[in-house]
Amino acid sequence: MKEPIPQGPDVEALSRNASLLVEQIGRTAASYFRPPEDGKPPKAGSEEVAEIVRTLSTVAEKWMSDPKKAVEAQTRLSEAFMGLWGSTWFRLQGEATGPVAEPEAKDTRFAHAEWSTNPVFDFLKQSYLITSRWAEHLVDNAEGIDEHTRHKAQFYLRQLVGALSPSNFVMTNPELIRKTVEENGANLVRGMKMLAEDIEAGKGELRVRQTDPSGFEVGRNVAVTPGEVVFRNELIELIQYAPTTETVLKRPFLIVPPWINKFYILDLNAQKSFIGWMVSQGLTVFCISWVNPDERHAGKDFESYMREGIEAAIDAIGVATGETEVAAAGYCVGGTLLAVTLAMQAATGNRRIRSATLLTTQVDFTHAGDLKVFADEEQIQAIEARMQEKGFLDGSKMANAFNMLRPNDLIWAHVVNNYLKGTPPTAFDLLYWNADATRMPAANHSFYLRNCYLDNTLSQGRMVLGNIRLDLGKVTVPIFNLATREDHIAPAVSVFEGSSKFGGEVAYVLAGSGHIAGVVNPPAKAKYGFWTGGPATGRLEDWIAAATEHKGSWWPYWFSWLEAQAPERVPARIPGSGALPSLGPAPGTYVRVRV
């Protein structure tokens, strides 16, 4: 039986889609070049490009200054390509040969079968891997450059390598070629339409959509744990959650989320909600919901966030419950602010926080991860100049920085899916939260960048707030210090070393996965385990080697730690029924403000 003759492309459909593609390109260009609403000239990103060129040029100069090493580096690349040429030649002759370079196990960009079965695309893939790894070797082994410059070069190279992957282009990606031929280019038309929409949504800057935002609504299917807003000021709404048990621990519990993101990462849905689970264990849970600041909040500094945030929340909790002491948890930068507040209370004797849980929190920024790339004097000055114009840092800037920590997963995978495959993203609650960005007040963000990332004053006992020098060594309350093994924002080693800065007992716990999934790991799913091993002393590697591994979520282990400190229980407290009346249902109004 004869094989069916493959059908060629539909010329009429192809022509029609080509015309539509040109039309969509025109609309996209119009969106990109449209003058901004405030009348100011658009930023071209020249500062960022100049910084990348300057940094990578420094590395190149170091290699070129030593002719012998430069020749050795070139020879190493040539030998790798000679091996690839030989392997490809044998494959074309029908002989089986092993690959010269293979993607890492977690790299899904080359998952399509033709990246391996088709010698041409296999050659493109391996060429890319050889070249990118060679370039990474040059950066890692360049002599005579300081570590900050090396760190920046590694980070910028990762962005360039991610952008130049053959998987990102139609003509070098076998899956995209097949799809484009099968759909006669309709996928590109849909993709260009989405590209124009995303530039429009970003007001002239590309804001890559990561999820279908129509699938979620704050208060409807995310941030749904019942409760009431019982306090509000210029910076916070304080939510008290409704109890689900007859009795609760007498000591109320305050959550301090990061202001860089919305608080509902801890209340994504009923199955993933850390807040809902805490309530079910018998805690009276209060959570700060930070305002999404604008120009009116430009002068709100780090001390303002401490005074009008944490301190004001503790005052309100006292009115609502009659209790003078609280247990508290801080997540990421919220944990840093909580640690600062602990140091302030230790210095002033006003010790109302009786225990602290720090979730992926840094207090020592020596090993602060890739975000430290943006924190040198020149770049901070540039950020401060931009913030001076409006009084805040636009939320998209921080969102872009976080996406750049994992460019292949959080940027280019969506670019390929949305704009080249023409496939709208699916509804995913975590990515909806990730895209729900917040602004940063100028005074607060400047203080944070300079005192934490640039000068690391908190860990050295040099941070000053309200004319008071803060010393973490005077903090003696029990601390539960959670790190996650794959954290790109608060690396496990950074959290580990920060543990030694406190003056009291610190329980360092290491959870599996990363900054989000390692924290939001409910017992019902128990996707990742955790490790315990006593005081965080010596090297992290040695601590891990001697640690005890536990299956399942760290949440029950943590609650046992917390309950043991103050086990007394009282009848459950109903939010809004005491001295603080309800100002409206959870999740409140501040969290609904989008940028």
XYZ file of C-alpha atoms in Angstrom, residues 11-545:
535
model
C -1.514 28.736 -0.108
C -4.661 30.822 0.205
C -4.733 30.519 4.003
C -0.999 31.162 4.177
C -1.370 34.318 2.100
C -4.315 35.523 4.152
C -2.460 34.928 7.436
C 0.650 36.655 6.093
C -1.474 39.725 5.409
C -3.006 39.551 8.873
C 0.458 39.115 10.408
C 1.684 42.313 8.730
C -1.404 44.094 10.017
C -0.816 42.853 13.559
C 2.855 43.856 13.376
C 1.722 47.367 12.518
C -0.644 47.467 15.479
C 2.056 46.119 17.768
C 4.513 48.768 16.596
C 1.887 51.459 17.131
C 1.347 50.276 20.709
C 5.081 50.202 21.393
C 5.844 53.646 19.954
C 2.728 55.416 21.240
C 3.732 58.427 23.375
C 3.280 57.811 27.121
C 0.257 59.334 28.805
C 2.361 61.634 30.998
C 3.973 63.193 27.943
C 7.490 62.218 28.963
C 9.787 60.492 26.460
C 9.799 56.707 26.756
C 12.726 55.021 28.427
C 14.779 52.990 25.983
C 16.523 50.863 28.558
C 19.860 52.341 27.524
C 21.132 52.401 31.117
C 20.536 48.670 31.515
C 22.096 47.839 28.134
C 25.149 49.961 28.920
C 25.560 48.167 32.265
C 25.418 44.756 30.583
C 27.945 45.742 27.899
C 30.268 47.312 30.472
C 30.188 44.255 32.733
C 30.719 41.617 30.047
C 33.409 43.747 28.399
C 35.321 43.685 31.669
C 35.389 39.890 31.562
C 36.431 39.835 27.908
C 39.264 42.279 28.566
C 40.650 40.063 31.329
C 40.847 37.098 28.972
C 42.266 39.088 26.062
C 44.954 40.636 28.265
C 46.601 37.204 28.524
C 47.197 35.878 24.975
C 48.070 32.398 26.189
C 44.818 32.011 28.127
C 42.843 33.510 25.264
C 44.281 30.931 22.851
C 43.558 28.131 25.322
C 39.949 29.277 25.640
C 39.522 29.467 21.858
C 41.120 26.035 21.443
C 38.734 24.549 24.002
C 35.750 25.850 22.031
C 37.208 24.682 18.705
C 37.810 21.177 20.036
C 34.233 20.945 21.280
C 32.905 21.947 17.865
C 35.225 19.530 16.100
C 33.759 16.786 18.262
C 30.247 17.917 17.361
C 31.056 18.085 13.646
C 32.426 14.547 13.791
C 29.437 13.235 15.697
C 26.999 14.901 13.290
C 28.860 13.547 10.257
C 28.626 9.994 11.530
C 24.905 10.472 12.242
C 24.319 11.691 8.687
C 26.039 8.508 7.475
C 23.531 6.463 9.476
C 25.828 5.580 12.367
C 24.669 5.857 15.991
C 26.711 8.283 18.063
C 26.243 9.767 21.505
C 25.731 13.501 22.044
C 28.650 15.835 22.735
C 26.472 18.120 24.906
C 23.147 17.339 26.556
C 20.620 19.655 28.238
C 20.225 19.486 31.977
C 17.466 17.191 33.224
C 15.208 20.114 34.231
C 15.637 21.940 30.908
C 12.340 21.501 29.041
C 13.186 23.758 26.082
C 14.415 20.811 24.020
C 11.844 18.227 25.055
C 10.340 17.840 21.561
C 11.616 14.601 19.973
C 13.021 16.260 16.839
C 15.610 18.154 18.858
C 17.300 14.750 19.172
C 16.075 12.697 16.214
C 16.701 15.298 13.506
C 20.469 15.778 12.982
C 20.058 19.415 11.907
C 18.144 20.500 14.986
C 20.277 18.294 17.191
C 23.310 20.145 15.810
C 21.689 23.526 16.548
C 20.837 22.419 20.088
C 24.300 21.074 20.859
C 26.006 24.107 19.266
C 24.003 26.343 21.538
C 24.812 24.274 24.622
C 28.531 24.122 23.799
C 28.788 27.865 23.173
C 26.745 28.920 26.200
C 28.657 26.633 28.567
C 31.962 27.842 27.126
C 30.912 31.455 27.763
C 29.825 30.577 31.314
C 33.243 28.959 31.878
C 34.939 32.183 30.767
C 32.961 34.240 33.267
C 33.414 31.755 36.105
C 37.179 31.525 35.596
C 38.110 35.073 34.631
C 41.004 36.242 36.774
C 41.443 39.658 38.305
C 37.808 40.732 38.617
C 35.977 41.383 41.868
C 33.212 39.021 42.934
C 30.410 41.558 42.454
C 31.448 42.108 38.831
C 31.680 38.335 38.330
C 28.220 37.880 39.853
C 26.789 40.541 37.541
C 28.484 38.990 34.524
C 27.088 35.545 35.384
C 23.605 37.011 35.768
C 23.691 39.068 32.554
C 25.170 36.190 30.580
C 22.326 33.984 31.808
C 19.849 36.522 30.412
C 21.611 36.647 27.032
C 22.006 32.876 26.825
C 18.322 32.422 27.653
C 17.276 34.946 25.010
C 19.446 33.462 22.234
C 18.307 29.857 22.633
C 17.308 28.326 19.259
C 14.091 27.237 20.943
C 12.972 30.896 20.955
C 12.843 31.333 17.160
C 10.451 29.913 14.612
C 13.043 28.918 12.014
C 15.319 27.112 14.488
C 12.669 25.304 16.516
C 11.269 22.147 14.884
C 8.099 22.225 16.956
C 7.379 25.817 15.904
C 8.107 25.086 12.256
C 5.645 22.193 12.257
C 2.990 24.221 14.032
C 3.388 27.183 11.688
C 3.117 24.959 8.605
C 0.139 23.041 10.018
C -1.707 26.259 10.856
C -0.543 28.179 7.775
C 0.849 30.875 10.030
C -2.355 31.450 12.005
C -0.423 30.797 15.217
C 1.850 33.777 14.481
C -1.134 36.019 13.804
C -2.689 35.089 17.151
C 0.677 35.542 18.848
C 1.258 38.984 17.358
C -2.231 40.005 18.499
C -1.401 38.912 22.055
C 1.948 40.714 21.827
C 0.181 43.965 20.919
C -2.273 43.476 23.780
C 0.553 42.866 26.261
C 2.452 45.973 25.145
C -0.787 47.925 25.469
C -1.327 46.534 28.976
C 2.241 47.537 29.869
C 1.637 51.092 28.581
C 4.335 50.834 25.983
C 6.508 48.205 27.675
C 6.114 44.492 27.102
C 4.459 42.799 30.053
C 4.501 39.103 29.172
C 1.327 37.433 30.371
C 1.987 34.295 32.386
C -1.567 33.227 33.070
C -5.149 33.939 32.096
C -6.100 36.751 34.502
C -9.806 36.322 33.778
C -9.713 33.006 35.638
C -9.145 34.646 39.023
C -10.562 37.355 41.215
C -9.257 38.366 44.619
C -11.885 37.466 47.189
C -13.698 35.078 44.837
C -11.278 32.215 44.174
C -7.992 33.540 45.617
C -7.636 35.120 49.070
C -10.836 33.427 50.226
C -10.307 32.556 53.907
C -13.180 34.248 55.799
C -12.351 37.192 58.031
C -12.815 40.897 58.603
C -10.703 44.013 58.220
C -10.554 45.385 61.774
C -8.025 48.202 61.359
C -6.829 50.529 58.594
C -4.289 53.318 58.279
C -2.300 54.839 55.413
C -0.042 51.804 55.077
C -1.992 48.738 56.171
C -5.292 46.999 56.478
C -5.281 44.465 59.302
C -7.327 41.330 58.667
C -8.564 39.131 61.515
C -9.616 35.686 60.304
C -12.734 33.906 61.478
C -12.093 30.905 63.766
C -13.021 27.354 62.822
C -12.313 25.795 66.236
C -14.127 26.229 69.553
C -10.945 27.230 71.365
C -7.813 29.030 70.205
C -4.361 29.655 71.584
C -4.508 32.598 73.957
C -1.557 34.321 72.287
C -2.700 35.855 68.970
C -0.637 35.493 65.824
C 0.436 38.265 63.407
C 1.606 37.661 59.819
C 3.880 40.255 58.195
C 3.936 39.544 54.450
C 6.330 41.205 52.004
C 5.157 44.541 50.606
C 6.928 43.656 47.357
C 4.051 41.233 46.639
C 0.442 40.805 47.741
C -0.173 38.916 50.992
C -2.457 36.279 49.491
C 0.410 34.026 48.451
C -0.304 32.595 51.911
C -4.004 32.296 51.050
C -4.094 31.219 47.405
C -7.022 28.833 47.751
C -8.600 26.526 50.294
C -6.195 23.675 49.475
C -2.995 25.767 49.548
C -3.818 28.355 52.211
C -1.276 28.552 55.016
C -3.538 31.100 56.697
C -6.550 28.792 56.496
C -4.516 25.907 57.890
C -3.262 28.038 60.793
C -6.833 28.974 61.642
C -7.823 25.301 61.578
C -5.131 24.546 64.192
C -6.665 27.005 66.633
C -4.747 30.230 66.060
C -6.252 33.705 66.146
C -4.636 34.885 62.943
C -4.143 38.520 61.986
C -2.510 39.429 58.686
C -1.210 42.750 57.403
C -2.325 43.732 53.909
C 0.018 46.481 52.726
C -1.232 49.431 50.707
C -0.254 49.482 47.044
C 1.556 52.822 47.328
C 1.478 55.785 44.980
C 2.997 59.283 45.004
C 1.258 60.084 48.320
C 3.434 57.495 50.064
C 6.797 58.629 48.652
C 8.107 59.626 52.090
C 7.082 56.436 53.860
C 10.394 54.945 54.885
C 11.491 51.743 56.610
C 10.714 53.198 60.031
C 7.228 54.130 58.812
C 6.630 50.536 57.761
C 7.752 49.375 61.199
C 5.753 51.973 63.171
C 2.612 52.183 61.022
C 2.821 48.546 59.975
C 3.950 46.057 62.595
C 3.694 48.277 65.681
C 0.285 49.636 64.672
C -0.925 46.081 63.999
C 0.191 44.915 67.460
C -1.624 47.890 69.009
C -4.796 46.971 67.135
C -4.496 43.295 68.092
C -4.269 44.375 71.726
C -7.502 46.339 71.387
C -9.252 43.487 69.580
C -8.167 40.675 71.921
C -7.006 42.304 75.149
C -3.626 40.612 74.758
C -0.369 42.533 75.121
C 1.855 39.896 73.531
C 1.818 38.266 70.106
C 3.649 35.633 68.127
C 4.582 36.781 64.646
C 5.758 35.503 61.287
C 7.440 37.450 58.518
C 7.841 36.290 54.927
C 10.837 37.396 52.821
C 11.314 41.168 53.214
C 8.405 41.109 55.678
C 10.625 38.875 57.796
C 13.499 41.344 57.495
C 11.193 44.098 58.751
C 10.045 41.800 61.566
C 13.684 41.175 62.555
C 14.290 44.943 62.563
C 11.243 45.365 64.805
C 12.535 42.689 67.160
C 15.856 44.551 67.400
C 14.018 47.812 68.067
C 11.914 46.218 70.798
C 15.044 44.678 72.343
C 16.690 48.112 72.360
C 13.691 49.910 73.889
C 12.425 47.217 76.255
C 9.006 47.159 74.562
C 9.075 43.409 73.941
C 5.577 42.581 72.750
C 6.604 40.001 70.127
C 7.302 36.839 72.125
C 8.353 34.540 69.275
C 9.146 34.999 65.605
C 8.848 32.776 62.569
C 11.008 33.930 59.663
C 10.055 32.454 56.305
C 12.826 32.605 53.676
C 14.117 35.758 55.345
C 17.507 37.400 55.091
C 19.066 39.493 57.842
C 22.632 38.984 56.627
C 22.933 39.911 52.939
C 26.498 38.717 52.353
C 25.228 35.862 50.158
C 21.992 37.490 49.051
C 21.589 35.777 45.703
C 21.044 37.188 42.240
C 19.025 40.229 43.330
C 22.304 41.584 44.693
C 23.301 42.103 41.063
C 21.140 45.235 41.027
C 22.599 46.652 44.246
C 25.756 48.597 43.588
C 26.099 52.339 44.039
C 25.643 53.241 40.374
C 22.530 51.128 39.868
C 20.934 52.217 43.137
C 21.480 55.845 42.166
C 19.764 55.136 38.841
C 16.821 53.490 40.629
C 16.580 56.413 43.061
C 16.540 58.870 40.161
C 13.640 56.970 38.556
C 11.750 56.809 41.849
C 12.246 60.556 42.354
C 10.148 61.242 39.262
C 6.999 59.585 40.642
C 7.742 58.960 44.305
C 7.688 55.190 43.855
C 9.194 52.325 41.880
C 6.728 50.890 39.428
C 5.649 47.353 40.278
C 6.583 46.042 36.854
C 10.256 46.812 37.545
C 10.364 44.488 40.542
C 8.274 41.888 38.708
C 10.762 41.929 35.825
C 13.679 41.552 38.247
C 12.084 38.485 39.848
C 11.296 36.967 36.432
C 14.924 37.445 35.409
C 16.000 35.153 38.233
C 14.542 32.263 36.197
C 14.397 33.597 32.629
C 13.849 30.296 30.821
C 10.823 29.391 32.953
C 9.299 32.796 33.698
C 10.064 34.725 30.503
C 11.032 32.730 27.430
C 8.714 29.776 27.940
C 5.806 32.237 27.914
C 7.193 34.180 24.948
C 7.337 30.979 22.894
C 3.951 29.735 24.057
C 2.107 33.048 23.691
C 3.644 34.816 20.718
C 5.039 31.988 18.574
C 2.666 29.120 19.259
C -0.196 31.581 19.603
C -1.549 29.688 22.603
C -3.110 31.754 25.406
C -1.734 30.818 28.833
C -3.908 28.728 31.110
C -5.283 29.929 34.437
C -2.721 29.296 37.194
C -3.227 30.879 40.602
C 0.464 31.129 41.524
C 1.335 32.950 38.290
C -1.712 35.193 38.711
C -0.321 36.230 42.098
C 3.157 36.614 40.581
C 1.789 39.087 38.023
C -0.201 41.041 40.636
C 2.681 43.446 41.225
C 2.962 46.217 43.807
C 4.790 49.528 43.816
C 7.589 50.508 46.218
C 7.647 53.884 48.026
C 10.822 55.775 47.189
C 12.044 56.338 50.758
C 11.384 52.777 51.884
C 12.911 51.095 48.843
C 16.006 53.283 48.891
C 16.616 52.509 52.582
C 16.132 48.796 51.970
C 18.498 48.619 48.996
C 21.229 50.633 50.706
C 21.064 49.227 54.232
C 20.446 45.610 53.303
C 21.788 44.742 49.878
C 24.524 47.372 49.551
C 25.886 47.996 53.067
C 24.464 45.003 55.015
C 24.091 47.186 58.116
C 21.544 45.054 59.985
C 23.807 42.018 60.363
C 26.696 44.236 61.472
C 24.776 46.101 64.166
C 25.028 49.373 62.225
C 21.420 49.926 61.121
C 19.879 53.042 62.683
C 16.143 53.737 62.874
C 14.676 56.604 64.863
C 18.179 57.483 66.139
C 18.466 54.020 67.689
C 21.227 51.642 66.643
C 19.849 48.145 66.179
C 21.614 45.001 67.364
C 20.163 41.598 66.467
C 22.417 40.102 69.127
C 20.075 41.546 71.757
C 17.103 39.652 70.302
C 16.556 36.663 72.584
C 13.001 35.535 71.736
C 12.670 32.044 70.170
C 13.031 32.118 66.393
C 11.954 29.563 63.816
C 14.107 30.281 60.766
C 12.877 28.525 57.609
C 14.995 28.346 54.465
C 14.348 26.462 51.225
C 16.968 24.475 49.309
C 16.405 25.967 45.841
C 15.683 29.561 46.818
C 16.970 32.121 44.296
C 15.799 35.128 46.337
C 16.834 34.236 49.894
C 19.438 31.492 49.384
C 19.562 28.779 52.031
C 23.153 29.667 52.918
C 22.166 33.304 53.449
C 19.354 32.365 55.832
C 21.669 29.869 57.541
C 24.364 32.439 58.208
C 21.790 34.994 59.342
C 20.737 32.628 62.128
C 23.950 33.349 64.038
C 23.204 37.061 64.257
C 20.440 36.610 66.844
C 21.181 36.431 70.564
C 18.672 33.727 71.458
C 17.691 30.238 70.386
C 17.181 29.834 66.647
C 15.629 26.713 65.105
C 16.960 26.561 61.554
C 14.799 24.374 59.314
C 15.470 23.644 55.653
C 12.524 22.837 53.395
C 12.559 21.364 49.916
C 11.926 23.332 46.701
C 12.118 27.113 46.403
C 11.023 30.497 47.704
C 7.299 29.880 47.179
C 6.659 26.150 46.828
C 8.908 25.341 49.780
C 6.805 27.593 52.019
C 3.359 26.890 50.584
C 3.545 23.124 51.062
C 0.305 21.979 52.745
C 0.211 18.703 54.697
C -2.553 17.296 52.507
C -0.242 17.367 49.483
C 3.111 17.068 51.306
C 4.986 17.431 48.051
C 8.319 18.345 49.641
C 10.068 17.255 52.822
C 12.232 19.218 55.250
C 15.379 18.851 57.342
C 16.114 19.646 60.979
C 19.523 19.569 62.605
C 19.889 21.802 65.617
C 21.713 25.158 65.758
C 22.905 26.728 62.518
C 26.628 26.621 63.173
C 29.614 25.851 60.973
C 29.033 25.298 57.257
C 25.627 24.707 55.691
C 26.963 21.658 53.824
C 28.017 20.041 57.095
C 24.706 20.930 58.731
C 22.783 19.274 55.891
C 24.986 16.170 56.010
